[in-house]
Coordinates of C-alpha atoms in Angstrom, one line a residue:
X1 CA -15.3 -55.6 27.2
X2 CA -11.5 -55.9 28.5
X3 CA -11.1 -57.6 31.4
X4 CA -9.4 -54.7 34.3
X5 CA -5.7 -55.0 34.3
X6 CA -4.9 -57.1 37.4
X7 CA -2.4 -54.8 39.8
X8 CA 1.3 -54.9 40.1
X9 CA 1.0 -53.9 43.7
X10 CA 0.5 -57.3 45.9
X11 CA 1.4 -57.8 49.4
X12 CA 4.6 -60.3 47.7
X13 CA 5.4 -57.7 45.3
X14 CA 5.5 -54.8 48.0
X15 CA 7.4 -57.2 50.3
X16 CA 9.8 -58.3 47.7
X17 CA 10.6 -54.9 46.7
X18 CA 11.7 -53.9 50.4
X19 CA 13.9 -56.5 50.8
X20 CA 15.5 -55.5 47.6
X21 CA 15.8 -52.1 48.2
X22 CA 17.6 -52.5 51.9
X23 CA 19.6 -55.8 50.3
X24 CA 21.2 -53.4 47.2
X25 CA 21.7 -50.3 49.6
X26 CA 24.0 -52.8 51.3
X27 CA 25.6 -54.0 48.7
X28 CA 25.8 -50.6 47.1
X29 CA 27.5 -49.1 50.0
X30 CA 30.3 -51.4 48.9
X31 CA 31.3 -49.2 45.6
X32 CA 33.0 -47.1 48.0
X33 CA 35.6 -50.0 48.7
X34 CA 38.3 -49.4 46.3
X35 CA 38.9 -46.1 48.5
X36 CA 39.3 -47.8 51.5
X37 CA 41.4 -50.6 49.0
X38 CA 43.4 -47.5 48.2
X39 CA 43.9 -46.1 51.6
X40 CA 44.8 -49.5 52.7
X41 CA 48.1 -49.1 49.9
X42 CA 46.2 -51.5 47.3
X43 CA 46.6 -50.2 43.6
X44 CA 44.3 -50.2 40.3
X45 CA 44.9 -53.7 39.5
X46 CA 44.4 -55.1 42.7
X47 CA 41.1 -53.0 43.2
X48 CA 39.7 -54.9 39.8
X49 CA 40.9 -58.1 41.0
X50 CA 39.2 -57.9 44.3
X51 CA 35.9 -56.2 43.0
X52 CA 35.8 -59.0 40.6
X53 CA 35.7 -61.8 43.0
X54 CA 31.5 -59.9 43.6
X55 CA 31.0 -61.1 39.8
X56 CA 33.2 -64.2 39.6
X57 CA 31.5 -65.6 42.5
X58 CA 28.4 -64.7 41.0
X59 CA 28.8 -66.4 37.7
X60 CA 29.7 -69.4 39.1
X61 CA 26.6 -69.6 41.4
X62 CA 24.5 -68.7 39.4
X63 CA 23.8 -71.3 37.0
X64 CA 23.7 -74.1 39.9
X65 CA 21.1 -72.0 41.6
X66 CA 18.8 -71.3 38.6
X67 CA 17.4 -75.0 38.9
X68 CA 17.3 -75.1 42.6
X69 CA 15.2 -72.4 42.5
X70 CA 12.8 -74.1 40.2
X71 CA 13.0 -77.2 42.3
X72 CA 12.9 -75.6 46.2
X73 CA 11.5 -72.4 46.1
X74 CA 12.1 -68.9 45.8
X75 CA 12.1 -68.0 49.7
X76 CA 15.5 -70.5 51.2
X77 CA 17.9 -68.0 48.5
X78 CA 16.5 -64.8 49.2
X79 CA 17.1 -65.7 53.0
X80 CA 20.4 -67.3 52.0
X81 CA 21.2 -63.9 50.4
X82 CA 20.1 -61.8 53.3
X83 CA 22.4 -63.8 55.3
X84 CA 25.3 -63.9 54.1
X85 CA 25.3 -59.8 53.1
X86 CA 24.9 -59.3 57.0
X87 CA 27.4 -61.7 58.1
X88 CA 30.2 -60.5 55.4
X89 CA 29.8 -56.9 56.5
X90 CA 30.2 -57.8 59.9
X91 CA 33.6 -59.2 58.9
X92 CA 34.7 -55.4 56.9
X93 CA 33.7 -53.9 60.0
X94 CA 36.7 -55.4 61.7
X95 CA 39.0 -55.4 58.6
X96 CA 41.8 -53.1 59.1
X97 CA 44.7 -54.7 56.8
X98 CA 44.2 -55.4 53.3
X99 CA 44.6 -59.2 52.6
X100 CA 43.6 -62.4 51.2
X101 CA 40.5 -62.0 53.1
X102 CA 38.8 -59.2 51.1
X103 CA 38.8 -61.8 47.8
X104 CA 36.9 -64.0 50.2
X105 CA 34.9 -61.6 51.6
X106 CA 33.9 -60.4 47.7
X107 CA 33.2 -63.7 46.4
X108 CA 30.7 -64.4 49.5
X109 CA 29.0 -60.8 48.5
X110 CA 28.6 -62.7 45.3
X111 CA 27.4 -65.5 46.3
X112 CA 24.8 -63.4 48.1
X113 CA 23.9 -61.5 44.6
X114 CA 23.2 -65.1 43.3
X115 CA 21.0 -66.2 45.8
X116 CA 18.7 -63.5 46.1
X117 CA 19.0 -61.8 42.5
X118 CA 18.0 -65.0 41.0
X119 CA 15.0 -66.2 43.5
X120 CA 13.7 -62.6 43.5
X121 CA 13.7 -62.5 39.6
X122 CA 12.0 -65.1 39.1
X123 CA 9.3 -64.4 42.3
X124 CA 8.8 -61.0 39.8
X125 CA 8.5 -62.9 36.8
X126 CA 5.7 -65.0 38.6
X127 CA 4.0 -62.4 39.6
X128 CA 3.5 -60.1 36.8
X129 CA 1.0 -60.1 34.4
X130 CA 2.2 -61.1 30.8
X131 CA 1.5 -57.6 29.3
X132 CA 2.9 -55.9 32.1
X133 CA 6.5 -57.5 32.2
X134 CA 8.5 -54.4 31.5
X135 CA 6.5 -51.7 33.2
X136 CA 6.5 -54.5 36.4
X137 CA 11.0 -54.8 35.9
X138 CA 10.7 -50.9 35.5
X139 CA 9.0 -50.3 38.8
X140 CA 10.4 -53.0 41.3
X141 CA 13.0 -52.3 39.8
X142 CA 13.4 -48.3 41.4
X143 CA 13.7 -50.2 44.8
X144 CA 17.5 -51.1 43.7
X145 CA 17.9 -48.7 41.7
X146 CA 17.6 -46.2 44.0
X147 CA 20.6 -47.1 46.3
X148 CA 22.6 -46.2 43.3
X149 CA 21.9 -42.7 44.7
X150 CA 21.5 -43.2 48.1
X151 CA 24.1 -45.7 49.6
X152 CA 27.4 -43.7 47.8
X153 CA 26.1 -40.5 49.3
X154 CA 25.0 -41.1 52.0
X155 CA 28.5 -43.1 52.5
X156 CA 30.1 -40.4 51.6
X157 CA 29.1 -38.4 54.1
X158 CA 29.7 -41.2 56.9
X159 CA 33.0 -41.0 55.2
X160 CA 33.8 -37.6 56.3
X161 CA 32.1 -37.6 59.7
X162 CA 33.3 -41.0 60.9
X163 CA 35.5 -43.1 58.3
X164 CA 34.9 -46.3 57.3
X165 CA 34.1 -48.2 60.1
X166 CA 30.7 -46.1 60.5
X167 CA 29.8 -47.0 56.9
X168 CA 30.7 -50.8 57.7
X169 CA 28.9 -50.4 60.4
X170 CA 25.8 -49.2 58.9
X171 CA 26.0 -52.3 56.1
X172 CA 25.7 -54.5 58.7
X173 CA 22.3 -52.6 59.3
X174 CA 20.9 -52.6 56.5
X175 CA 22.2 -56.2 55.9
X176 CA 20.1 -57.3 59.5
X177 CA 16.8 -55.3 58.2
X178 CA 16.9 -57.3 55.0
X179 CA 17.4 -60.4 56.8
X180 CA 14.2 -59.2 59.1
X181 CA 12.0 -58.6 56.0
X182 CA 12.8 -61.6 53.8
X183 CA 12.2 -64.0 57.1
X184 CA 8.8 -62.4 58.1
X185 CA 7.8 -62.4 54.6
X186 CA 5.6 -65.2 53.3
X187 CA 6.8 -65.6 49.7
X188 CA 4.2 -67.9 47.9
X189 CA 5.6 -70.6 46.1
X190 CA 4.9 -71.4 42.5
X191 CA 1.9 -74.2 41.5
X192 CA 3.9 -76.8 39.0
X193 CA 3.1 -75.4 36.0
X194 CA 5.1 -77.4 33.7
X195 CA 7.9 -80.1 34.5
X196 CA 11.6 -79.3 34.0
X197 CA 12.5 -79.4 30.8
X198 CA 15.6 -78.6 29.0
X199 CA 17.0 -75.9 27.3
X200 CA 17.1 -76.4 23.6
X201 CA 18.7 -75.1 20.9
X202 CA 15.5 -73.1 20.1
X203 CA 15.8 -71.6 23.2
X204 CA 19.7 -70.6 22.8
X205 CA 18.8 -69.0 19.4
X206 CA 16.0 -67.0 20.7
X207 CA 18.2 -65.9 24.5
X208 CA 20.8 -64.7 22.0
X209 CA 20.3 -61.1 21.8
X210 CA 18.9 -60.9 25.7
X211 CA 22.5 -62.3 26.9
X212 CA 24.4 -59.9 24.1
X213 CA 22.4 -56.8 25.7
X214 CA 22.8 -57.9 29.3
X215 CA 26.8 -58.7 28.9
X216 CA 27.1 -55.0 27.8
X217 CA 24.9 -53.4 30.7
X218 CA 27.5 -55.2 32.8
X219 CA 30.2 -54.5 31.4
X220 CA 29.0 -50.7 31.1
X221 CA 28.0 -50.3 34.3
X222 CA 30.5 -52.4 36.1
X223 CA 33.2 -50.1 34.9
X224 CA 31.8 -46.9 35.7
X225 CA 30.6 -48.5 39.2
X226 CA 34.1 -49.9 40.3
X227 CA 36.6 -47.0 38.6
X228 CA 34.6 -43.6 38.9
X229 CA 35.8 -43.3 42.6
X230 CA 39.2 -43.6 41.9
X231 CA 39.2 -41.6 38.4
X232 CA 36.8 -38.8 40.4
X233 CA 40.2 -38.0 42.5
X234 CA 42.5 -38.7 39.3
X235 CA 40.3 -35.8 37.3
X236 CA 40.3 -33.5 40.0
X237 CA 36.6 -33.8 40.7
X238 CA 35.8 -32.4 44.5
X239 CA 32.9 -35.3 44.9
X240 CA 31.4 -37.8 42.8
X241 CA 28.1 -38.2 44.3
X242 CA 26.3 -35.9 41.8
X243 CA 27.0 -38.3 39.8
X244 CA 25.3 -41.2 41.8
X245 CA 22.1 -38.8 42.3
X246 CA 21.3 -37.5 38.7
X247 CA 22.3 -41.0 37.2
X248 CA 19.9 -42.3 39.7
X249 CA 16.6 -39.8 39.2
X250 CA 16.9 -40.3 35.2
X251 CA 16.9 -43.7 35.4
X252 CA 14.2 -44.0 38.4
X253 CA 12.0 -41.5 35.9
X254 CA 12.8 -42.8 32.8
X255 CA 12.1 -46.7 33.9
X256 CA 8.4 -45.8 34.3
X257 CA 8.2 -44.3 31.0
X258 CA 10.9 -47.5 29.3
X259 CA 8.8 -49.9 31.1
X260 CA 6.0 -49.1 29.3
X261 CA 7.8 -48.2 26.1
X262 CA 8.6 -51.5 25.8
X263 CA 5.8 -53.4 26.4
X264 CA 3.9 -50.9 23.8
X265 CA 6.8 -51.6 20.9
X266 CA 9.3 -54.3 20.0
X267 CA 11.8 -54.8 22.9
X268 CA 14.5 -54.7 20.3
X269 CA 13.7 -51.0 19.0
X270 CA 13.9 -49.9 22.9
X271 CA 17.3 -51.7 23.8
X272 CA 19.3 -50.7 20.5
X273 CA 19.1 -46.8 21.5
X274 CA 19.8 -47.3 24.8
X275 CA 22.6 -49.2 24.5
X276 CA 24.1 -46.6 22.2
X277 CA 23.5 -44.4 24.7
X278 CA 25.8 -46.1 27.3
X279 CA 28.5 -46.6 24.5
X280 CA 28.7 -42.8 24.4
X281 CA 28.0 -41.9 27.7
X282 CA 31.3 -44.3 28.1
X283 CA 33.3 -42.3 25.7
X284 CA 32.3 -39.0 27.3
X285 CA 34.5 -40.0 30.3
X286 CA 37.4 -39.8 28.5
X287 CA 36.9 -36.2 28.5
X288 CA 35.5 -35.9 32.5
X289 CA 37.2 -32.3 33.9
X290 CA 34.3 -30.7 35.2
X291 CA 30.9 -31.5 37.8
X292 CA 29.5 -30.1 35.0
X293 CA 30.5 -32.7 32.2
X294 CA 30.4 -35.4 35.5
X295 CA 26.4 -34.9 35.8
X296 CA 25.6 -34.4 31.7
X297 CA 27.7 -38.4 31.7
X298 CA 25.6 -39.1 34.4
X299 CA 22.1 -38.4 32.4
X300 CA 22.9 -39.7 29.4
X301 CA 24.0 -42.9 31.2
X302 CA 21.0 -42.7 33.3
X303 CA 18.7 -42.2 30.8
X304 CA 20.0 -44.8 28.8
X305 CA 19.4 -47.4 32.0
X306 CA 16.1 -46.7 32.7
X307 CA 14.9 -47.7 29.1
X308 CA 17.5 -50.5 28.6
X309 CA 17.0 -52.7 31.4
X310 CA 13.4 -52.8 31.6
X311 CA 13.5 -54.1 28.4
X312 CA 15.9 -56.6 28.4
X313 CA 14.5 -58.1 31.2
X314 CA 11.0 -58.2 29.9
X315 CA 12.6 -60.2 26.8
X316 CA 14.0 -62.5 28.9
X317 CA 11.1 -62.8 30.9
X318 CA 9.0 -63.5 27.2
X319 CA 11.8 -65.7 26.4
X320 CA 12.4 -68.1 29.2
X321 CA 10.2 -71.6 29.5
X322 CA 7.7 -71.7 32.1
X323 CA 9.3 -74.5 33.2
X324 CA 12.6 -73.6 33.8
X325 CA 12.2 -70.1 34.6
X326 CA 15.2 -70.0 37.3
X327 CA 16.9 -71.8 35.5
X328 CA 16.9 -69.4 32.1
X329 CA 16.7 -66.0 34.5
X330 CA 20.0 -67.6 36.2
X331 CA 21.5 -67.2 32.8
X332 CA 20.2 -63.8 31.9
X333 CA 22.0 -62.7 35.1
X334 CA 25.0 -64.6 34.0
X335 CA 25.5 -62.9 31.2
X336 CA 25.4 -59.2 33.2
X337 CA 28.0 -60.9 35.7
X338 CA 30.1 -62.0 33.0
X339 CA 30.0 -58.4 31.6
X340 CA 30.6 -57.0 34.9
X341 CA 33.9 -59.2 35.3
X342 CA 35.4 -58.0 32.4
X343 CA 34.8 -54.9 32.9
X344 CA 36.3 -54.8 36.1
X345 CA 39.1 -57.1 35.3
X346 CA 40.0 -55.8 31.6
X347 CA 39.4 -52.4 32.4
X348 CA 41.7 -52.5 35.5
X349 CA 44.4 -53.9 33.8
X350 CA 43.7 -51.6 30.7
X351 CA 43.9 -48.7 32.8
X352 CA 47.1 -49.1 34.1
X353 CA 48.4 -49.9 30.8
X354 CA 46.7 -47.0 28.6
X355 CA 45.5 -44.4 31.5
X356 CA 42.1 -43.9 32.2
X357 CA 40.9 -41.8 29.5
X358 CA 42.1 -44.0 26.7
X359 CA 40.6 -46.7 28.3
X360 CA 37.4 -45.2 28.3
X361 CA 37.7 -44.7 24.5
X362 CA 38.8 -48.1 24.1
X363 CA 35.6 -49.1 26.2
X364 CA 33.2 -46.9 24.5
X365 CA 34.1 -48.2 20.6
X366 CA 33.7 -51.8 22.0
X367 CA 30.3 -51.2 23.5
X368 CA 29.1 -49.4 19.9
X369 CA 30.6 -52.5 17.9
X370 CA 28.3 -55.1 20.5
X371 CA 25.4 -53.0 19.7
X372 CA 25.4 -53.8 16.1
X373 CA 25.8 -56.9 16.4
X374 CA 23.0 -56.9 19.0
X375 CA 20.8 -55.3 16.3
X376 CA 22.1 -58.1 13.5
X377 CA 20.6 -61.0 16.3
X378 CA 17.1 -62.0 15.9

């Protein structure tokens, strides 16, 4: 007889997920910036530059805080995290000139995403049972996710009513109530299961194809993320948000199904799909004219999200050491960053150089090149 499948749904799974949900609807909020960048007289390439800073700051935190969460503990980043996303939207709320301080202000929401990505990561990877990795991503997972929908909207509508400072304003509250949770929340900290050890070459041959598919989630969604506000107004489109919401319910339903997709089948045969589905959901925006053709971008990009991520992350999770479990989940989120930066850097830049559209073309051929040569990695 089997023994029963031990539940995903702990007190520190259930806590974690809260403070993730309230920390990304914060942080989410914040795709709305390069409007108020724009309405502030900054242009295209100074909106990637300054959205960058988020990912820059990122990548260079994130390897040095991969070990020190091994060594200290999950809980001191998550607070760290919670902290600093309060504290920097306190600053936007009094930011009325555009300046050197928005870089600054960027590359502290970065170092924010470091802290607490990496420490709650790595709490979820303790946590989960072995056969339940993906299906375990997929699920906590929705408590991000879901501010994809719900921060952009709902900030749109703030927008209209009350202009900017009411959106900054509520980012400081959500910032606070993460802060709140991750404080009163008791995370448990790991036994010493193994001693440090380092990462071999063994290890860099096997990470391979989880940092190929992770750069290319980045860099997909970073560009859609940074530039669909301003290319929204360029096309002619009366709102965006149907965009956040249906992207948002297909990959909230579609991580429940992935999650255990995944687990059921070889990682590899779930991620190579999806990540032709975000090369063409890429390309489709060169032709973005309509809601219509906005929301059809938006499921086939959702869709392809909700099967894609789970599953990278599970392979990850299968791949990194025991003993250095920060350390190789620091680099899995590296590799997402790095794809983010380019994305929002390159395609800035490419944008004012080609147009929009073309860029998008140009975007959507390189994602379909990576994922052959994700496929050709073992």
């Amino acid at each position: 007889m089997s023994p029963p499948r031990r539940s995903l749904y702990t007190k520190p799974f259930i806590l974690a997920a809260v403070a993730n949900f309230l920390f990304f609807a914060n942080l989410n909020a914040y795709t709305l910036l390069p409007l108020y960048i724009h309405q502030l007289g900054g242009r295209e390439g100074q909106i990637g530059m300054i959205m960058a800073m988020y990912s820059v700051a990122a990548i260079l935190c994130q390897l040095g805080i991969g070990p020190l969460v091994d060594r200290l503990g999950r809980k001191p980043f998550i607070v760290l995290g919670a902290a600093l996303v309060t504290a920097v939207s306190t600053v936007f709320l009094f930011s009325a000139q555009l300046g050197w301080h928005f870089y600054l202000l960027r590359f502290l929401q970065g170092l924010a995403f470091a802290g607490f990505t990496t420490s709650n990561l790595t709490l979820l990877a303790d946590l989960a049972p072995a056969s339940r990795r993906a299906e375990a991503v997929g699920v906590f997972g929705v408590s991000g996710l879901v501010t994809i929908a719900l921060a952009p909207a709902i900030g749109e509508v703030l927008l209209r009513a009350s202009g900017f400072r009411a959106l900054f304003a509520g980012t400081v509250l959500l910032g606070a109530g993460t802060l709140a949770v991750c404080l009163a929340t008791e995370v448990p900290r790991p036994m010493a299961i193994e001693s440090p050890r380092p990462l071999g070459a063994g290890f860099w041959r096997g990470f391979t194809p989880v940092l190929l598919s992770s750069f290319q989630f980045g860099l997909a969604n970073s560009v859609v993320f940074v530039f669909l506000p301003p290319f929204g107004r360029y096309a002619g489109l009366p709102r965006i948000a149907p965009f956040y919401i249906v992207y948002t319910v297909m990959a909230v339903a579609v991580r429940f199904l992935g999650g255990r997709l995944a687990d059921q089948l070889e990682r590899r045969q779930v991620i190579l799909p999806s990540l032709i589905g975000l090369s063409v959901g890429i390309l489709l925006f060169s032709t973005l004219r309509s809601t219509w053709m906005l929301v059809l971008i938006a499921f086939i990009n959702g869709t392809a999200h909700g099967f894609v991520f789970p599953a990278t992350s599970a392979m990850a999770f299968d791949r990194a050491p025991r003993g250095a479990r920060g350390r190789a989940l620091a680099i899995f989120n590296t590799a997402a960053l790095a794809g983010a930066t380019a994305g929002a850097v390159g395609f800035g830049w490419l944008a004012e150089f080609v147009g929009y559209r073309m860029g998008f073309v140009v975007l959507g051929l390189a994602l379909a090149v990576g994922s052959g040569v994700f496929w050709r990695k073992r």
